[in-house]
Short mmCIF file of C-alpha atoms in Angstrom, two decimals:
data_model
loop_
_atom_site.label_atom_id
_atom_site.label_comp_id
_atom_site.label_asym_id
_atom_site.label_seq_id
_atom_site.Cartn_x
_atom_site.Cartn_y
_atom_site.Cartn_z
CA MET V 1 -84.85 -36.68 38.77
CA GLY V 2 -85.81 -33.55 40.73
CA GLU V 3 -84.31 -33.59 44.20
CA GLU V 4 -86.04 -32.01 47.16
CA VAL V 5 -83.70 -30.76 49.87
CA LYS V 6 -85.04 -28.83 52.84
CA LEU V 7 -83.11 -27.48 55.82
CA LEU V 8 -84.88 -26.72 59.10
CA LYS V 9 -82.74 -24.01 60.71
CA THR V 10 -82.44 -20.96 62.93
CA TRP V 11 -80.45 -17.86 61.96
CA SER V 12 -78.03 -18.05 64.90
CA SER V 13 -77.26 -21.76 65.53
CA PRO V 14 -73.58 -22.70 65.06
CA PHE V 15 -74.74 -26.26 64.31
CA VAL V 16 -76.87 -25.01 61.42
CA TRP V 17 -74.18 -22.92 59.71
CA ARG V 18 -71.83 -25.89 59.20
CA VAL V 19 -74.63 -27.61 57.27
CA VAL V 20 -75.33 -24.49 55.19
CA TRP V 21 -71.61 -24.27 54.29
CA ALA V 22 -71.49 -27.97 53.35
CA LEU V 23 -74.54 -27.66 51.07
CA LYS V 24 -73.10 -24.54 49.41
CA LEU V 25 -69.66 -26.16 48.93
CA LYS V 26 -71.33 -29.15 47.28
CA GLY V 27 -73.53 -26.91 45.15
CA VAL V 28 -76.73 -28.48 46.47
CA GLU V 29 -79.88 -26.40 45.93
CA TYR V 30 -82.12 -26.38 49.00
CA VAL V 31 -85.04 -24.66 50.65
CA SER V 32 -84.47 -23.01 54.06
CA VAL V 33 -87.19 -23.23 56.68
CA GLU V 34 -86.62 -20.87 59.62
CA GLU V 35 -87.76 -22.40 62.91
CA ASP V 36 -89.07 -20.44 65.90
CA LEU V 37 -87.67 -22.50 68.81
CA SER V 38 -90.20 -20.98 71.21
CA ASN V 39 -92.96 -22.37 69.00
CA LYS V 40 -91.55 -25.39 67.17
CA SER V 41 -93.21 -26.44 63.94
CA PRO V 42 -95.06 -29.78 63.66
CA LEU V 43 -92.50 -30.68 60.93
CA LEU V 44 -89.53 -30.22 63.30
CA LEU V 45 -91.26 -32.22 66.06
CA GLN V 46 -92.08 -34.97 63.59
CA CYS V 47 -88.58 -35.12 62.04
CA ASN V 48 -86.60 -34.88 65.28
CA PRO V 49 -88.94 -36.13 68.02
CA ILE V 50 -86.13 -36.95 70.48
CA TYR V 51 -84.03 -33.78 70.47
CA LYS V 52 -86.58 -31.39 68.88
CA ARG V 53 -83.72 -29.19 67.65
CA VAL V 54 -82.21 -27.81 64.47
CA PRO V 55 -80.60 -28.49 62.08
CA VAL V 56 -82.70 -31.15 60.38
CA LEU V 57 -82.08 -31.99 56.72
CA ILE V 58 -84.95 -33.47 54.72
CA HIS V 59 -83.88 -35.10 51.46
CA ASN V 60 -86.61 -36.47 49.20
CA GLY V 61 -88.92 -36.80 52.21
CA LYS V 62 -86.41 -38.55 54.51
CA SER V 63 -85.06 -36.62 57.49
CA ILE V 64 -81.63 -36.64 59.15
CA ALA V 65 -80.89 -35.00 62.52
CA GLU V 66 -77.68 -34.12 64.41
CA SER V 67 -75.31 -31.82 62.54
CA LEU V 68 -72.22 -34.07 62.38
CA ILE V 69 -74.37 -36.92 61.06
CA ILE V 70 -75.92 -34.54 58.51
CA LEU V 71 -72.41 -33.51 57.34
CA GLU V 72 -71.46 -37.20 56.89
CA TYR V 73 -74.73 -37.75 54.98
CA ILE V 74 -74.11 -34.79 52.71
CA ASP V 75 -70.56 -35.99 52.05
CA GLY V 76 -71.75 -39.54 51.28
CA THR V 77 -74.62 -38.38 49.04
CA TRP V 78 -73.13 -35.61 46.89
CA ASN V 79 -69.67 -36.43 45.60
CA SER V 80 -68.48 -32.99 44.46
CA TYR V 81 -65.98 -31.35 46.82
CA PRO V 82 -65.22 -34.18 49.30
CA LEU V 83 -65.37 -32.97 52.91
CA LEU V 84 -63.75 -35.88 54.76
CA PRO V 85 -60.28 -37.12 53.73
CA GLU V 86 -60.12 -40.36 51.72
CA ASP V 87 -57.52 -42.13 53.89
CA PRO V 88 -59.21 -44.12 56.74
CA HIS V 89 -56.77 -42.89 59.42
CA ASP V 90 -57.06 -39.23 58.34
CA LYS V 91 -60.84 -39.70 58.30
CA ALA V 92 -60.76 -41.09 61.86
CA THR V 93 -58.59 -38.14 62.94
CA SER V 94 -61.07 -35.61 61.48
CA ARG V 95 -63.94 -37.39 63.22
CA PHE V 96 -62.01 -37.46 66.52
CA TRP V 97 -61.41 -33.70 66.49
CA ALA V 98 -64.97 -32.99 65.34
CA LYS V 99 -66.33 -34.93 68.33
CA PHE V 100 -63.83 -33.17 70.63
CA ALA V 101 -64.90 -29.81 69.16
CA ASP V 102 -68.57 -30.45 69.93
CA ASP V 103 -68.17 -32.32 73.25
CA LYS V 104 -65.46 -30.14 74.79
CA VAL V 105 -64.52 -26.97 72.88
CA LEU V 106 -67.96 -25.55 72.12
CA PRO V 107 -69.52 -25.91 75.60
CA SER V 108 -66.41 -24.61 77.41
CA VAL V 109 -65.99 -21.57 75.11
CA TRP V 110 -69.71 -20.80 75.33
CA VAL V 111 -69.79 -20.83 79.14
CA ALA V 112 -66.44 -18.97 79.39
CA TYR V 113 -67.90 -16.03 77.44
CA LEU V 114 -71.52 -16.04 78.50
CA LYS V 115 -71.73 -17.11 82.14
CA GLN V 116 -70.52 -15.52 85.39
CA GLY V 117 -68.56 -16.28 88.57
CA LYS V 118 -67.10 -19.67 89.44
CA GLU V 119 -68.81 -21.43 86.51
CA GLN V 120 -67.17 -18.99 84.11
CA GLU V 121 -63.74 -19.27 85.77
CA GLU V 122 -63.74 -23.06 85.51
CA ALA V 123 -64.98 -22.98 81.92
CA THR V 124 -62.24 -20.48 80.97
CA VAL V 125 -59.55 -22.87 82.24
CA SER V 126 -61.12 -25.72 80.23
CA ALA V 127 -61.66 -23.57 77.15
CA LEU V 128 -58.01 -22.43 77.05
CA GLU V 129 -56.82 -26.02 77.53
CA ASN V 130 -59.14 -27.33 74.78
CA LEU V 131 -58.22 -24.52 72.38
CA LYS V 132 -54.53 -25.38 72.83
CA TYR V 133 -55.18 -28.80 71.29
CA ILE V 134 -56.88 -27.09 68.35
CA GLU V 135 -53.93 -24.67 68.03
CA GLN V 136 -51.53 -27.66 67.87
CA GLU V 137 -53.68 -29.37 65.25
CA LEU V 138 -53.43 -26.26 63.03
CA ARG V 139 -49.64 -25.86 63.25
CA GLY V 140 -48.10 -25.69 59.78
CA LYS V 141 -51.46 -25.81 58.01
CA LYS V 142 -53.63 -23.12 56.41
CA PHE V 143 -56.83 -25.04 57.11
CA PHE V 144 -57.55 -28.19 59.11
CA GLY V 145 -58.18 -29.79 55.72
CA GLY V 146 -54.77 -28.61 54.39
CA GLU V 147 -54.77 -26.04 51.56
CA SER V 148 -58.58 -25.93 51.30
CA ILE V 149 -61.37 -26.25 53.84
CA GLY V 150 -62.79 -29.65 54.80
CA PHE V 151 -65.01 -31.39 57.37
CA LEU V 152 -63.22 -30.09 60.48
CA ASP V 153 -63.07 -26.48 59.17
CA LEU V 154 -66.86 -26.56 58.79
CA VAL V 155 -67.32 -28.12 62.24
CA LEU V 156 -65.13 -25.48 63.93
CA GLY V 157 -66.29 -22.65 61.65
CA TRP V 158 -68.56 -21.26 64.40
CA LEU V 159 -65.36 -20.39 66.31
CA ALA V 160 -64.19 -18.12 63.47
CA ILE V 161 -67.56 -16.36 63.26
CA TYR V 162 -68.72 -16.26 66.86
CA VAL V 163 -65.52 -15.55 68.81
CA ASN V 164 -65.15 -11.98 67.50
CA VAL V 165 -68.80 -11.37 68.18
CA LEU V 166 -68.57 -12.88 71.68
CA GLU V 167 -65.53 -10.69 72.40
CA ASP V 168 -67.39 -7.58 71.20
CA ALA V 169 -70.49 -8.47 73.20
CA THR V 170 -68.70 -9.34 76.46
CA GLY V 171 -65.46 -7.35 76.38
CA LEU V 172 -63.48 -10.54 77.14
CA ASN V 173 -60.38 -11.35 75.10
CA MET V 174 -59.45 -15.01 75.36
CA ILE V 175 -57.87 -15.82 71.99
CA THR V 176 -54.74 -13.67 71.86
CA GLN V 177 -51.91 -13.48 69.32
CA ASP V 178 -49.39 -14.66 71.94
CA THR V 179 -51.19 -17.87 72.82
CA PHE V 180 -53.12 -18.76 69.67
CA PRO V 181 -51.25 -17.43 66.59
CA CYS V 182 -52.28 -20.35 64.32
CA LEU V 183 -55.90 -20.21 65.41
CA LEU V 184 -56.06 -16.46 64.73
CA GLU V 185 -54.52 -16.95 61.28
CA TRP V 186 -57.05 -19.70 60.54
CA ILE V 187 -59.91 -17.44 61.70
CA GLN V 188 -58.67 -14.80 59.23
CA SER V 189 -58.27 -17.27 56.34
CA PHE V 190 -61.64 -18.88 57.05
CA THR V 191 -63.61 -15.63 57.32
CA ASP V 192 -61.88 -14.28 54.17
CA LEU V 193 -63.36 -17.10 52.06
CA PRO V 194 -66.08 -15.85 49.70
CA LEU V 195 -68.27 -18.79 50.85
CA ILE V 196 -68.12 -17.52 54.45
CA GLN V 197 -68.33 -13.81 53.51
CA GLU V 198 -71.61 -14.60 51.75
CA ASN V 199 -73.02 -17.01 54.33
CA HIS V 200 -72.88 -16.08 58.00
CA PRO V 201 -75.27 -14.82 60.67
CA PRO V 202 -75.71 -11.02 60.81
CA LYS V 203 -73.11 -9.78 63.32
CA ASP V 204 -75.12 -6.90 64.83
CA LYS V 205 -78.02 -9.22 65.54
CA LEU V 206 -75.64 -11.78 67.11
CA ILE V 207 -74.01 -9.14 69.34
CA THR V 208 -77.45 -8.08 70.59
CA LYS V 209 -78.41 -11.71 71.20
CA PHE V 210 -75.25 -12.40 73.22
CA GLN V 211 -75.59 -9.15 75.21
CA VAL V 212 -79.13 -10.14 76.16
CA LEU V 213 -77.86 -13.60 77.23
CA VAL V 214 -75.06 -12.12 79.37
CA GLU V 215 -77.49 -9.66 80.99
CA SER V 216 -79.98 -12.42 81.74
CA TYR V 217 -77.28 -14.52 83.47
CA THR V 218 -76.08 -11.46 85.42
CA ALA V 219 -79.63 -10.65 86.51
CA LYS V 220 -80.17 -14.28 87.58
CA ASN V 221 -76.92 -14.23 89.60
CA ALA V 222 -77.81 -10.90 91.25
CA SER V 223 -81.35 -11.90 92.23
CA MET S 1 -47.61 -57.17 53.98
CA GLY S 2 -47.74 -58.02 57.65
CA GLU S 3 -50.29 -55.93 59.50
CA GLU S 4 -49.87 -54.98 63.12
CA VAL S 5 -53.11 -54.45 65.01
CA LYS S 6 -53.08 -53.80 68.74
CA LEU S 7 -56.06 -53.12 71.03
CA LEU S 8 -55.58 -51.33 74.36
CA LYS S 9 -58.47 -52.58 76.50
CA THR S 10 -59.88 -53.45 79.90
CA TRP S 11 -61.81 -56.65 80.58
CA SER S 12 -65.02 -54.91 81.69
CA SER S 13 -65.47 -51.84 79.45
CA PRO S 14 -68.64 -51.90 77.30
CA PHE S 15 -66.84 -49.59 74.87
CA VAL S 16 -64.06 -52.12 74.40
CA TRP S 17 -66.26 -55.15 73.70
CA ARG S 18 -67.92 -53.55 70.65
CA VAL S 19 -64.45 -53.15 69.14
CA VAL S 20 -63.51 -56.75 69.98
CA TRP S 21 -66.70 -57.99 68.27
CA ALA S 22 -66.03 -55.84 65.18
CA LEU S 23 -62.47 -57.17 64.81
CA LYS S 24 -63.67 -60.76 65.25
CA LEU S 25 -66.51 -60.29 62.72
CA LYS S 26 -64.03 -58.92 60.20
CA GLY S 27 -61.54 -61.72 60.93
CA VAL S 28 -58.80 -59.25 61.87
CA GLU S 29 -55.94 -60.76 63.90
CA TYR S 30 -54.88 -58.49 66.75
CA VAL S 31 -52.91 -58.35 69.97
CA SER S 32 -54.77 -57.44 73.18
CA VAL S 33 -53.07 -55.22 75.74
CA GLU S 34 -54.88 -55.15 79.10
CA GLU S 35 -54.69 -51.72 80.73
CA ASP S 36 -54.72 -51.07 84.47
CA LEU S 37 -56.73 -47.83 84.66
CA SER S 38 -55.33 -47.07 88.13
CA ASN S 39 -51.85 -47.12 86.63
CA LYS S 40 -52.18 -46.22 82.95
CA SER S 41 -49.43 -47.33 80.59
CA PRO S 42 -47.18 -44.78 78.84
CA LEU S 43 -48.55 -46.21 75.56
CA LEU S 44 -52.18 -45.38 76.49
CA LEU S 45 -51.22 -41.86 77.65
CA GLN S 46 -49.29 -41.30 74.45
CA CYS S 47 -52.02 -42.65 72.13
CA ASN S 48 -54.99 -40.99 73.85
CA PRO S 49 -53.54 -37.95 75.70
CA ILE S 50 -56.86 -36.09 75.92
CA TYR S 51 -59.25 -38.74 77.27
CA LYS S 52 -56.65 -41.24 78.56
CA ARG S 53 -59.19 -44.05 78.21
CA VAL S 54 -59.72 -47.36 76.44
CA PRO S 55 -60.34 -48.61 73.81
CA VAL S 56 -57.48 -47.46 71.63
CA LEU S 57 -56.75 -49.26 68.37
CA ILE S 58 -53.21 -49.10 66.99
CA HIS S 59 -52.93 -50.14 63.33
CA ASN S 60 -49.43 -50.23 61.83
CA GLY S 61 -48.25 -47.72 64.43
CA LYS S 62 -51.13 -45.23 64.04
CA SER S 63 -53.62 -44.92 66.88
CA ILE S 64 -57.37 -44.28 66.86
CA ALA S 65 -59.38 -43.42 69.98
CA GLU S 66 -63.12 -43.25 70.78
CA SER S 67 -65.02 -46.49 70.22
CA LEU S 68 -67.58 -45.29 67.63
CA ILE S 69 -64.76 -43.76 65.58
CA ILE S 70 -62.77 -47.00 65.90
CA LEU S 71 -65.80 -48.97 64.61
CA GLU S 72 -66.06 -46.63 61.59
CA TYR S 73 -62.30 -47.03 61.02
CA ILE S 74 -62.51 -50.83 61.17
CA ASP S 75 -65.46 -50.79 58.76
CA GLY S 76 -63.63 -48.49 56.33
CA THR S 77 -60.35 -50.44 56.50
CA TRP S 78 -61.39 -54.11 56.33
CA ASN S 79 -64.09 -54.77 53.78
CA SER S 80 -65.25 -58.25 54.83
CA TYR S 81 -68.59 -58.25 56.68
CA PRO S 82 -69.76 -54.62 56.29
CA LEU S 83 -70.97 -53.16 59.59
CA LEU S 84 -72.72 -49.97 58.44
CA PRO S 85 -75.46 -50.16 55.79
CA GLU S 86 -74.53 -49.06 52.24
CA ASP S 87 -77.46 -46.66 51.73
CA PRO S 88 -76.58 -43.11 52.95
CA HIS S 89 -79.90 -42.60 54.75
CA ASP S 90 -79.74 -46.01 56.49
CA LYS S 91 -76.13 -45.20 57.41
CA ALA S 92 -77.21 -41.85 58.93
CA THR S 93 -79.98 -43.64 60.86
CA SER S 94 -77.49 -46.16 62.32
CA ARG S 95 -75.16 -43.34 63.31
CA PHE S 96 -78.04 -41.38 64.86
CA TRP S 97 -79.08 -44.31 67.10
CA ALA S 98 -75.44 -45.12 67.95
CA LYS S 99 -74.93 -41.55 69.19
CA PHE S 100 -78.24 -41.69 71.07
CA ALA S 101 -77.19 -45.02 72.61
CA ASP S 102 -73.93 -43.57 73.94
CA ASP S 103 -75.17 -40.07 74.85
CA LYS S 104 -78.50 -41.04 76.42
CA VAL S 105 -79.15 -44.78 76.87
CA LEU S 106 -75.86 -45.89 78.41
CA PRO S 107 -75.51 -43.17 81.08
CA SER S 108 -79.18 -43.35 82.12
CA VAL S 109 -79.20 -47.18 82.38
CA TRP S 110 -75.89 -47.14 84.26
CA VAL S 111 -77.08 -44.62 86.88
CA ALA S 112 -80.50 -46.28 87.15
CA TYR S 113 -78.88 -49.55 88.22
CA LEU S 114 -75.84 -48.40 90.14
CA LYS S 115 -76.69 -45.19 92.00
CA GLN S 116 -79.11 -44.40 94.82
CA GLY S 117 -81.88 -42.02 95.87
CA LYS S 118 -83.11 -39.10 93.76
CA GLU S 119 -80.33 -39.48 91.18
CA GLN S 120 -81.38 -43.09 90.60
CA GLU S 121 -85.10 -42.25 90.43
CA GLU S 122 -84.54 -39.57 87.77
CA ALA S 123 -82.21 -41.82 85.77
CA THR S 124 -84.77 -44.65 85.87
CA VAL S 125 -87.40 -42.39 84.29
CA SER S 126 -84.90 -41.36 81.57
CA ALA S 127 -83.65 -44.91 81.04
CA LEU S 128 -87.17 -46.28 80.52
CA GLU S 129 -88.00 -43.44 78.13
CA ASN S 130 -84.75 -43.95 76.16
CA LEU S 131 -85.16 -47.73 76.04
CA LYS S 132 -88.66 -47.27 74.58
CA TYR S 133 -87.10 -45.63 71.51
CA ILE S 134 -84.75 -48.61 71.17
CA GLU S 135 -87.72 -51.00 71.54
CA GLN S 136 -89.54 -49.15 68.72
CA GLU S 137 -86.44 -49.32 66.53
CA LEU S 138 -86.34 -53.12 66.93
CA ARG S 139 -90.00 -53.77 66.09
CA GLY S 140 -90.32 -56.35 63.30
CA LYS S 141 -86.56 -56.98 63.13
CA LYS S 142 -84.36 -59.75 64.50
CA PHE S 143 -81.34 -57.46 64.80
CA PHE S 144 -80.95 -53.70 64.36
CA GLY S 145 -79.03 -54.62 61.21
CA GLY S 146 -81.90 -56.82 59.92
CA GLU S 147 -81.29 -60.58 59.65
CA SER S 148 -77.68 -60.34 60.82
CA ILE S 149 -75.87 -58.09 63.28
CA GLY S 150 -74.44 -54.74 62.20
CA PHE S 151 -72.98 -51.48 63.57
CA LEU S 152 -75.86 -50.68 65.94
CA ASP S 153 -76.02 -54.23 67.33
CA LEU S 154 -72.35 -53.95 68.29
CA VAL S 155 -72.86 -50.48 69.78
CA LEU S 156 -75.81 -51.64 71.92
CA GLY S 157 -74.31 -55.09 72.59
CA TRP S 158 -73.29 -54.06 76.13
CA LEU S 159 -77.03 -53.86 76.93
CA ALA S 160 -77.45 -57.57 76.08
CA ILE S 161 -74.47 -58.59 78.19
CA TYR S 162 -74.59 -56.18 81.12
CA VAL S 163 -78.30 -55.82 81.87
CA ASN S 164 -78.69 -59.41 83.16
CA VAL S 165 -75.56 -58.95 85.23
CA LEU S 166 -76.74 -55.57 86.56
CA GLU S 167 -80.11 -57.12 87.47
CA ASP S 168 -78.37 -60.00 89.29
CA ALA S 169 -76.02 -57.62 91.11
CA THR S 170 -78.65 -55.07 92.16
CA GLY S 171 -81.91 -57.03 92.35
CA LEU S 172 -83.60 -54.41 90.12
CA ASN S 173 -85.74 -55.53 87.19
CA MET S 174 -86.22 -52.74 84.66
CA ILE S 175 -86.48 -54.54 81.31
CA THR S 176 -89.65 -56.63 81.60
CA GLN S 177 -91.48 -58.78 79.03
CA ASP S 178 -94.56 -56.53 79.23
CA THR S 179 -92.76 -53.32 78.34
CA PHE S 180 -89.79 -54.46 76.24
CA PRO S 181 -90.68 -57.69 74.37
CA CYS S 182 -88.60 -56.84 71.27
CA LEU S 183 -85.57 -55.80 73.32
CA LEU S 184 -85.69 -59.03 75.34
CA GLU S 185 -85.93 -61.08 72.14
CA TRP S 186 -82.97 -59.18 70.69
CA ILE S 187 -80.96 -59.77 73.88
CA GLN S 188 -81.66 -63.50 73.51
CA SER S 189 -80.75 -63.58 69.79
CA PHE S 190 -77.62 -61.50 70.35
CA THR S 191 -76.29 -63.50 73.29
CA ASP S 192 -77.05 -66.79 71.44
CA LEU S 193 -74.60 -65.87 68.66
CA PRO S 194 -71.41 -67.98 68.76
CA LEU S 195 -69.39 -64.74 68.38
CA ILE S 196 -70.89 -63.38 71.61
CA GLN S 197 -70.85 -66.74 73.45
CA GLU S 198 -67.11 -66.87 72.83
CA ASN S 199 -66.33 -63.19 73.50
CA HIS S 200 -67.80 -61.53 76.55
CA PRO S 201 -66.60 -60.42 79.99
CA PRO S 202 -66.73 -63.13 82.69
CA LYS S 203 -70.15 -62.76 84.36
CA ASP S 204 -69.11 -63.68 87.93
CA LYS S 205 -66.35 -61.09 87.88
CA LEU S 206 -68.77 -58.46 86.48
CA ILE S 207 -71.36 -59.19 89.19
CA THR S 208 -68.68 -58.74 91.86
CA LYS S 209 -67.53 -55.50 90.23
CA PHE S 210 -71.06 -54.06 90.11
CA GLN S 211 -71.81 -55.15 93.70
CA VAL S 212 -68.68 -53.33 94.86
CA LEU S 213 -69.77 -50.21 92.92
CA VAL S 214 -73.29 -50.28 94.43
CA GLU S 215 -71.84 -50.72 97.93
CA SER S 216 -69.40 -47.86 97.46
CA TYR S 217 -72.24 -45.50 96.37
CA THR S 218 -74.40 -46.65 99.29
CA ALA S 219 -71.53 -46.06 101.73
CA LYS S 220 -70.90 -42.60 100.26
CA ASN S 221 -74.61 -41.71 100.59
CA ALA S 222 -74.74 -42.92 104.19
CA SER S 223 -71.61 -41.09 105.31
#
């Protein structure tokens, strides 16, 4: 039976890339549809009427929204290369850190790099505190998944890709060798993977995007 | 093999009751440990150091935090009475609405009933909009799970229990027959279940708790 898999995406979304990596790891053939978020397609609005955001996966005509739920769907649908651990407690632990990564780590890191003033100061404190938990979780392991990448590596993969770019774009240096040795080693191991070398957003374009964001916040603060 | 299951809980948390119902549905014997959130136990702080909140499930010495993750753990560990649907797309749909229920429905309903002024007005608009999606999801079904209760019924169960109490405590009437006929029918069917009749927070105590909360917000606004 021919399968039809379509991914509604944008080139720069960290939530999209984890889905791309999962599909590639599983060897699932799919069609990419690039969305213009300033002019959302009728398909995106129809498939994700509540959040109206990417990624959306459409499999044989049925859509799934929200990236962590898409990852679970992909893992439950295509059995090659399991993403989540088999053991129920290990599975719960991966899900706990994935939720923590999206609820706490991502927003605090984002604001710490891209905003200004008091908002940035507070976010930096939170970001460093949140990243320390991630550092602890990595101690003694090559990847969150052990010897090879799994669910949580994909969920936190944006950190490996975007942090260097954010540091280049903003001149800030938050993740240092002294404080986050395991995280830095993981970033190196993760970005060295052929899968990631071949599938990531173009860095120059990302740097420009982040510089524009920083300038727009600065201009807003100055006006 | 003797299993040791412990639930760290409070009597009034909507996040705790869904876990209680899941354990009862599965026929899992467990020990309840009531937490005083103004003086958290060393066990709670040790098991959930990041969020420091209930529920926490401890199974044979290993702890799991975050109620949706606990529900998934319970469903993956004890096979009697499956909570999530088998089909991957139906499973993704249940997870999508569960996340929506916790991210959007619960906070908006809570603020709509318990806060004052502009904050309350805005939350009421959101709550009504969010509840309309839930109403649509229920159309033509007795329970979210179909003929019997499942994952999403447990996740939204607080709505069935707390909304009547919130209406009694505040005098507000948001969920009317005209606008939410399916939701009201579901509330009736859900609260009629022997499982729910036998396991719910004491209503008088809840009304008092909510009245105290409303008064404290009113006093804060007036000061």
